PDB file of C-alpha atoms in Angstrom:
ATOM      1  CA  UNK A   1      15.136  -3.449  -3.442  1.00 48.00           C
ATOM      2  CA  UNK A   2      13.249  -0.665  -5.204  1.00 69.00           C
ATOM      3  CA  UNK A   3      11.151  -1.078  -8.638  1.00 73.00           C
ATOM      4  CA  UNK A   4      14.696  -1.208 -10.478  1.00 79.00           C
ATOM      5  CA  UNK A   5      15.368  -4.731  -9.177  1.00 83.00           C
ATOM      6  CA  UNK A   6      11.984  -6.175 -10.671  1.00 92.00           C
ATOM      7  CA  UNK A   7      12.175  -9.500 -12.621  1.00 93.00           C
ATOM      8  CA  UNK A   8      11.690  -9.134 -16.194  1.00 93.00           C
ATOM      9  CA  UNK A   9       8.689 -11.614 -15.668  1.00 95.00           C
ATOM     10  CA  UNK A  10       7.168  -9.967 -12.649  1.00 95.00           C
ATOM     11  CA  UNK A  11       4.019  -9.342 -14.195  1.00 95.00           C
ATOM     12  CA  UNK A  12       3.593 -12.880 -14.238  1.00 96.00           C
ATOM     13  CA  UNK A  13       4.235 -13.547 -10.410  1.00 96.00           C
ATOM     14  CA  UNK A  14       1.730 -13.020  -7.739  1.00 95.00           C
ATOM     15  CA  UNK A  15       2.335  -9.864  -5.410  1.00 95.00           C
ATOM     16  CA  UNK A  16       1.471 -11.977  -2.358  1.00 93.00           C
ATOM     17  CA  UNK A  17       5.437 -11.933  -2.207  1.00 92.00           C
ATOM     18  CA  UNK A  18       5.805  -8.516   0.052  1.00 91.00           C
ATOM     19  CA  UNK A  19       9.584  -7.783  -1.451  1.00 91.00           C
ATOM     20  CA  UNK A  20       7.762  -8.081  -5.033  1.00 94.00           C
ATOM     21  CA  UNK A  21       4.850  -5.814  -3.860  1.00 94.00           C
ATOM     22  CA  UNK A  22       7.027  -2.833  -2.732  1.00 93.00           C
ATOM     23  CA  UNK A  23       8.762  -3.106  -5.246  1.00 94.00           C
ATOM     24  CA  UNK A  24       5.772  -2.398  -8.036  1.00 95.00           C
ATOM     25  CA  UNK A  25       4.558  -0.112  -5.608  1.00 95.00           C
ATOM     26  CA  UNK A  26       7.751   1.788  -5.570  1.00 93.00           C
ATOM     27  CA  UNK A  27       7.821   1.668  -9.857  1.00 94.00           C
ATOM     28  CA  UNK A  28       3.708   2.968  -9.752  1.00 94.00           C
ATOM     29  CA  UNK A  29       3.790   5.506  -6.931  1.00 94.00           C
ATOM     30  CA  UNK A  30       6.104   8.350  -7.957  1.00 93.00           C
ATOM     31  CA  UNK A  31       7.947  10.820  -6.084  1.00 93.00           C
ATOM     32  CA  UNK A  32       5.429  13.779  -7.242  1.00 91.00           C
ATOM     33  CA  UNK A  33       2.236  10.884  -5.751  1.00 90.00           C
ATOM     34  CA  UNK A  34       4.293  10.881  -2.727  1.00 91.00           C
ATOM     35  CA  UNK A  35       4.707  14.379  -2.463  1.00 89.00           C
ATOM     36  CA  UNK A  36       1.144  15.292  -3.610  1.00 87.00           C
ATOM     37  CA  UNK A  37      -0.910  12.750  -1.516  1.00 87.00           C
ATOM     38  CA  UNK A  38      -2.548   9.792  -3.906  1.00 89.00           C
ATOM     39  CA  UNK A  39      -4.088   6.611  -3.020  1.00 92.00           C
ATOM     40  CA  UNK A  40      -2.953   4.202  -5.407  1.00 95.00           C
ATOM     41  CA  UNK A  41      -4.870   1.661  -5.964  1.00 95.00           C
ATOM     42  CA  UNK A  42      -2.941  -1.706  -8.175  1.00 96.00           C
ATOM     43  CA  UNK A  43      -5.528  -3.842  -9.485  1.00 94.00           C
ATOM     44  CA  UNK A  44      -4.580  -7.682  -9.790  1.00 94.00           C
ATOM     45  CA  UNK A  45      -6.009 -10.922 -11.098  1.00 93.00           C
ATOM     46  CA  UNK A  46      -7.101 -13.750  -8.718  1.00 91.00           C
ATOM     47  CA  UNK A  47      -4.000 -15.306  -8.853  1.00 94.00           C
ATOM     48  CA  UNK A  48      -2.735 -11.779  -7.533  1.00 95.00           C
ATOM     49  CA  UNK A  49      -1.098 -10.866 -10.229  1.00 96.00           C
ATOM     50  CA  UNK A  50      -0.923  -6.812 -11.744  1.00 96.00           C
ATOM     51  CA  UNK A  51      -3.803  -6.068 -13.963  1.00 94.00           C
ATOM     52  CA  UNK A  52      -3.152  -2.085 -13.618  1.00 94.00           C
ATOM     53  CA  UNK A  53      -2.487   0.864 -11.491  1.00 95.00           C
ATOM     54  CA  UNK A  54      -5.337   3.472 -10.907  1.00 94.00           C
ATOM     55  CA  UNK A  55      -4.301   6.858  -8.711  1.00 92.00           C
ATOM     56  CA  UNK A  56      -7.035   8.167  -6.685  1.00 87.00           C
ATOM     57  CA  UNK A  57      -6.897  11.854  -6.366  1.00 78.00           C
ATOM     58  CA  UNK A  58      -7.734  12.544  -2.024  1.00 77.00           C
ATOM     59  CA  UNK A  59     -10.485  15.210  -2.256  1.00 67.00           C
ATOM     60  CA  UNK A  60      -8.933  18.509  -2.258  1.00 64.00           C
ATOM     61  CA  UNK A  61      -7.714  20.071   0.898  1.00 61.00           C
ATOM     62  CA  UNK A  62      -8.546  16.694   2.614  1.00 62.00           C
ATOM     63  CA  UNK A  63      -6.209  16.265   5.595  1.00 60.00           C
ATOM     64  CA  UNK A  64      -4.050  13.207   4.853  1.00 66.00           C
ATOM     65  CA  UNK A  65      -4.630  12.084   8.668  1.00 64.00           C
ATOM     66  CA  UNK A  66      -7.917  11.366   7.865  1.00 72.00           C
ATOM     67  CA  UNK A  67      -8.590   8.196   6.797  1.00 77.00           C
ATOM     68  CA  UNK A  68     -12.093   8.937   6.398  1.00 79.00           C
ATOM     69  CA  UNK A  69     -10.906   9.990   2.570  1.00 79.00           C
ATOM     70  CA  UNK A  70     -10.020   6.658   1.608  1.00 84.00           C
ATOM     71  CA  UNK A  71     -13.730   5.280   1.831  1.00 85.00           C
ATOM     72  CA  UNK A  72     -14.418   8.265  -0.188  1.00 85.00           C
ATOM     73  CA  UNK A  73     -11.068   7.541  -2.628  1.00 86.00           C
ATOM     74  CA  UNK A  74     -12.344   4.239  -3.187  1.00 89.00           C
ATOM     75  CA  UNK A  75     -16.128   4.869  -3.846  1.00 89.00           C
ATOM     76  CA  UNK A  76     -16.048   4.936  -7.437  1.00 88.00           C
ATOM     77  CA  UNK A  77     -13.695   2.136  -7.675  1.00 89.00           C
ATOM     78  CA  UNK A  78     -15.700  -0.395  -5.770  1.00 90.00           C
ATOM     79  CA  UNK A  79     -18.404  -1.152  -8.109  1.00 90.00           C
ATOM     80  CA  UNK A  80     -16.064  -2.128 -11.254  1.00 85.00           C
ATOM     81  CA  UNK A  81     -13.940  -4.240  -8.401  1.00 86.00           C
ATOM     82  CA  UNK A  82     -17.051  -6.014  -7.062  1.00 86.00           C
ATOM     83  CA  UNK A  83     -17.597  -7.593 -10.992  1.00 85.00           C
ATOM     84  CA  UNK A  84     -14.713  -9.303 -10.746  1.00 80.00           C
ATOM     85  CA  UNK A  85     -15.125 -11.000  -6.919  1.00 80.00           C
ATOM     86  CA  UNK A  86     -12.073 -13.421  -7.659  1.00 87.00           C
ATOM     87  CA  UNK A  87      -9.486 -10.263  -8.343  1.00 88.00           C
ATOM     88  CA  UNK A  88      -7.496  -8.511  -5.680  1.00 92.00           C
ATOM     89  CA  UNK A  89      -6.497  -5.060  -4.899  1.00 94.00           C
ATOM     90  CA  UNK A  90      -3.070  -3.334  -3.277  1.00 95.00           C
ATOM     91  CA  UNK A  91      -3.290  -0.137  -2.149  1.00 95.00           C
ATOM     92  CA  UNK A  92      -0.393   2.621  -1.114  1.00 95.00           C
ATOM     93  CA  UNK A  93      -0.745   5.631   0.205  1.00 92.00           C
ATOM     94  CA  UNK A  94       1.113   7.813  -1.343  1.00 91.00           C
ATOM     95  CA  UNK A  95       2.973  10.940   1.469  1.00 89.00           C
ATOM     96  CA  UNK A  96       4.738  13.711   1.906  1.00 89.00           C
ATOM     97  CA  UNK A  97       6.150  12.224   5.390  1.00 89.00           C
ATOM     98  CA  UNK A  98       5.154   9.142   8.055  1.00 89.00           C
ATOM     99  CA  UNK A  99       2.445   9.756  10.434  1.00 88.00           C
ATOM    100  CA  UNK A 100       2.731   6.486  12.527  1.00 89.00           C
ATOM    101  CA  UNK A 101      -0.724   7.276  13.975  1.00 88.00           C
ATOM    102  CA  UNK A 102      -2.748   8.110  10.961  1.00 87.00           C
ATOM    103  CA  UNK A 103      -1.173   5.058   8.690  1.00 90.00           C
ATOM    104  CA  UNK A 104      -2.360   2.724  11.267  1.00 90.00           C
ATOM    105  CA  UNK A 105      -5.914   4.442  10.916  1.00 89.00           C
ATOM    106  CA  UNK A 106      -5.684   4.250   7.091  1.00 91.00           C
ATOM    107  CA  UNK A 107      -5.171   0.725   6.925  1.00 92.00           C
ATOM    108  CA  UNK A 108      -7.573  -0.012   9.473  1.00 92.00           C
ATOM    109  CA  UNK A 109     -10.284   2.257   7.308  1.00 91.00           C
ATOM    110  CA  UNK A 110      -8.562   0.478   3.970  1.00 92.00           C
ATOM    111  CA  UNK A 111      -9.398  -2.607   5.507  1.00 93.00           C
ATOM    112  CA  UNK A 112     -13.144  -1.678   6.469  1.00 92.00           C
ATOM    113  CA  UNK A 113     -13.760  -0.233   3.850  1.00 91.00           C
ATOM    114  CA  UNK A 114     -12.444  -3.461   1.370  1.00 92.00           C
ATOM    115  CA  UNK A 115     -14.419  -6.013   3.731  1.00 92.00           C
ATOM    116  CA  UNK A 116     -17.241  -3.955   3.526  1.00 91.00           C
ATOM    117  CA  UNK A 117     -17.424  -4.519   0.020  1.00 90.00           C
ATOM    118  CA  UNK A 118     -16.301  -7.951  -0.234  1.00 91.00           C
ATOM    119  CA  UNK A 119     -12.799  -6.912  -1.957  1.00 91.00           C
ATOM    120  CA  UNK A 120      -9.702  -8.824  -1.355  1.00 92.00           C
ATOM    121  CA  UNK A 121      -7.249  -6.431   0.202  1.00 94.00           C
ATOM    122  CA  UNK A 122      -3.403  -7.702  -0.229  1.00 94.00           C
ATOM    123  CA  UNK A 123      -1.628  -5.034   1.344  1.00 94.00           C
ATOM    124  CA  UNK A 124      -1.646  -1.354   2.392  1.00 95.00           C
ATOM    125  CA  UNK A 125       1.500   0.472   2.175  1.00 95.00           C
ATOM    126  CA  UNK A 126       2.431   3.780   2.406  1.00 94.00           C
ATOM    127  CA  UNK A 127       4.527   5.416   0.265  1.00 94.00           C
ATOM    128  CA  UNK A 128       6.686   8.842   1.173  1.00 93.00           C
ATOM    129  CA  UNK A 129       9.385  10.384  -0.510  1.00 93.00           C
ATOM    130  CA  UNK A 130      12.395   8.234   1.220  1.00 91.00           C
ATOM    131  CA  UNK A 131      10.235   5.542   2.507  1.00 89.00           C
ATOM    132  CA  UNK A 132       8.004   2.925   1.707  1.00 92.00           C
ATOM    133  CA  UNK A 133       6.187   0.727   4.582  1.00 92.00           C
ATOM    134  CA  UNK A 134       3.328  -1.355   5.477  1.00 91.00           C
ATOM    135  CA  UNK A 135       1.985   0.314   9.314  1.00 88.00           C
ATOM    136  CA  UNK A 136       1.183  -2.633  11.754  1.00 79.00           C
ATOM    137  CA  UNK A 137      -2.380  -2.286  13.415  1.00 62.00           C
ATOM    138  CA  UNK A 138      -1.625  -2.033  17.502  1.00 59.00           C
ATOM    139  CA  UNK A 139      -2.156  -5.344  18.882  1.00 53.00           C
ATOM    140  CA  UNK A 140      -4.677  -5.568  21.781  1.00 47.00           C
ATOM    141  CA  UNK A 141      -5.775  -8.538  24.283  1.00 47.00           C
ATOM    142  CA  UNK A 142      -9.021  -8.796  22.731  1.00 46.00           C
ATOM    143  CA  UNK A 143      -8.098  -8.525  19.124  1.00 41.00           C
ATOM    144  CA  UNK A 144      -9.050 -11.473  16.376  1.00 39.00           C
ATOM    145  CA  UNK A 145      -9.079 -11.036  12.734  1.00 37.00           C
ATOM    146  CA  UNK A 146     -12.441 -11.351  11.501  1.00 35.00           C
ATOM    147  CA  UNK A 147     -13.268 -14.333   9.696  1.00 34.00           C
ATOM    148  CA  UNK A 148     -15.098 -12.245   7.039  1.00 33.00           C
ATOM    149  CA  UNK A 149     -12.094  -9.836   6.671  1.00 33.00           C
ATOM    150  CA  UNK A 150      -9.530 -10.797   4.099  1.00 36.00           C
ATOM    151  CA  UNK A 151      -5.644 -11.349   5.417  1.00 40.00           C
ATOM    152  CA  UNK A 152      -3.751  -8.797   4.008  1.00 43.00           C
ATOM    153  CA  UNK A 153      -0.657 -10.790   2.384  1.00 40.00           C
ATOM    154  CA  UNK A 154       1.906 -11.765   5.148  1.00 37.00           C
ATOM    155  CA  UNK A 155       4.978  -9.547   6.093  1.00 34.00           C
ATOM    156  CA  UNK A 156       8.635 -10.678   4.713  1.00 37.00           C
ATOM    157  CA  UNK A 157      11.121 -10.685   7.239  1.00 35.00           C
ATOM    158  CA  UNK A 158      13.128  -7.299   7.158  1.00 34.00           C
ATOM    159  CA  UNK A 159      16.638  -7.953   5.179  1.00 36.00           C
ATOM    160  CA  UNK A 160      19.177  -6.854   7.490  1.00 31.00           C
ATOM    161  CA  UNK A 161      21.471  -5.548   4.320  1.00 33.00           C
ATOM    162  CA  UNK A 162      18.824  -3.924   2.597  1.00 37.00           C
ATOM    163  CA  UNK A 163      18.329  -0.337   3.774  1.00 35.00           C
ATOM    164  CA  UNK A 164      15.524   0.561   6.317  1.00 36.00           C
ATOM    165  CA  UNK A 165      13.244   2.875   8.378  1.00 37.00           C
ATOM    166  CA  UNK A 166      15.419   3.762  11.513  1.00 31.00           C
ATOM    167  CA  UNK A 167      14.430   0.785  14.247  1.00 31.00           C
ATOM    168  CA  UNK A 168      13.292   4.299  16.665  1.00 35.00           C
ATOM    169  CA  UNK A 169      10.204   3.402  15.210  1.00 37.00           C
ATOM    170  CA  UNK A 170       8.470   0.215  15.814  1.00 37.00           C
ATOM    171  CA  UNK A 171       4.991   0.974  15.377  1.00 44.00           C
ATOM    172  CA  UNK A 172       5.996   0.120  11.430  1.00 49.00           C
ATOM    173  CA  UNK A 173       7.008  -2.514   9.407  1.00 52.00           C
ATOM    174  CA  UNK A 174      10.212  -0.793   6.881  1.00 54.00           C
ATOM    175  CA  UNK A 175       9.546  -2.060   3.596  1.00 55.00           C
ATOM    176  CA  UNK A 176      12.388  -0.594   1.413  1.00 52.00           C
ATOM    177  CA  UNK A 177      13.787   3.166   1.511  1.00 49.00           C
ATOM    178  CA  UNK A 178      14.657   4.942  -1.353  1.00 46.00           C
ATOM    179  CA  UNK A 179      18.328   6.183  -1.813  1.00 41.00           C
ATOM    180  CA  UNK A 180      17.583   8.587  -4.068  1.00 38.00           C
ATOM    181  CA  UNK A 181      14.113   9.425  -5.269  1.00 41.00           C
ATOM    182  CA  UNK A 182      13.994   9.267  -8.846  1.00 42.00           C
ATOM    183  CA  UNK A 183      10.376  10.413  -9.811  1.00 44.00           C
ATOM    184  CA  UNK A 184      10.374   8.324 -12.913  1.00 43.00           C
ATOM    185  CA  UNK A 185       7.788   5.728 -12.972  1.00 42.00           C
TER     186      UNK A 185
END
């Protein structure tokens, strides 16, 4: 599905549903975000439903395999979110191609960096021209969530008749891929 196949309604539903998610993620992140480098970051109510989209320019010439620039993306943003402790927040990161290895560490600083300040992270996608996909965290022996830390919203199930990310790369979950990118938001 891409933002095209949105509900007329789905401002009214919750974007705890993953399919829904990508697929406003796909209508707010353009191809010129993905191409540029933006963290997007889609405000929602606490029933998790869109409020608005906000586009975080990265500081300039910041490497996008840092994730040390989304603490500094979200820095202005996190006092207006922490008045409203009941609302949520999706974030994308938007690419110019997948770094399996730096998305993980984005989420994992997105995810910091939102319990940190008490925010409610749903989900952390990332966003390239073709592709759009949530990166799964390594999982380790020792690993627990922390109770403090907010569950980002589950994972659907991949659709086997909906286009993917090649299965070569399982360090990812393949949200949707674009056929053709329109730019068009």
């Amino acid at each position: 599905m891409t933002y095209s196949d949105l509900p007329a309604n789905w401002l009214d539903l919750p974007l705890t549903d993953p399919t829904l998610a990508a697929d406003v993620v796909d209508l707010y992140v353009s191809v010129g975000d993905r191409r540029q480098g933006v963290l997007s970051a889609l405000l929602c109510d606490s029933g998790a439903r869109f409020l608005a989209a906000i586009h975080l320019d990265l500081p300039e010439r910041a490497p996008l395999t840092s994730p040390k620039s989304c603490a500094k993306a979200l820095a202005p943003l996190i006092p207006a979110l922490q008045l409203r402790p009941d609302g949520a927040l999706l974030l994308a990161l938007g690419r110019p191609t997948r770094d399996p290895t730096s998305d993980r560490a984005w989420l994992e600083a997105a995810r910091k960096t939102c319990e940190t300040a008490s925010i409610h992270l749903l989900a952390f996608y990332i966003a390239t021209p073709t592709h759009l996909y949530v990166p799964s965290l390594p999982v380790t022996p020792d690993a627990s969530p922390s109770p403090a830390a907010p569950p980002l919203a589950p994972k659907r199930a991949v659709d086997e008749s909906q286009p993917v990310a090649p299965p070569s790369a399982p360090e990812e979950e393949p949200v949707a891929q674009r056929a053709s990118p329109s730019g068009s938001r």
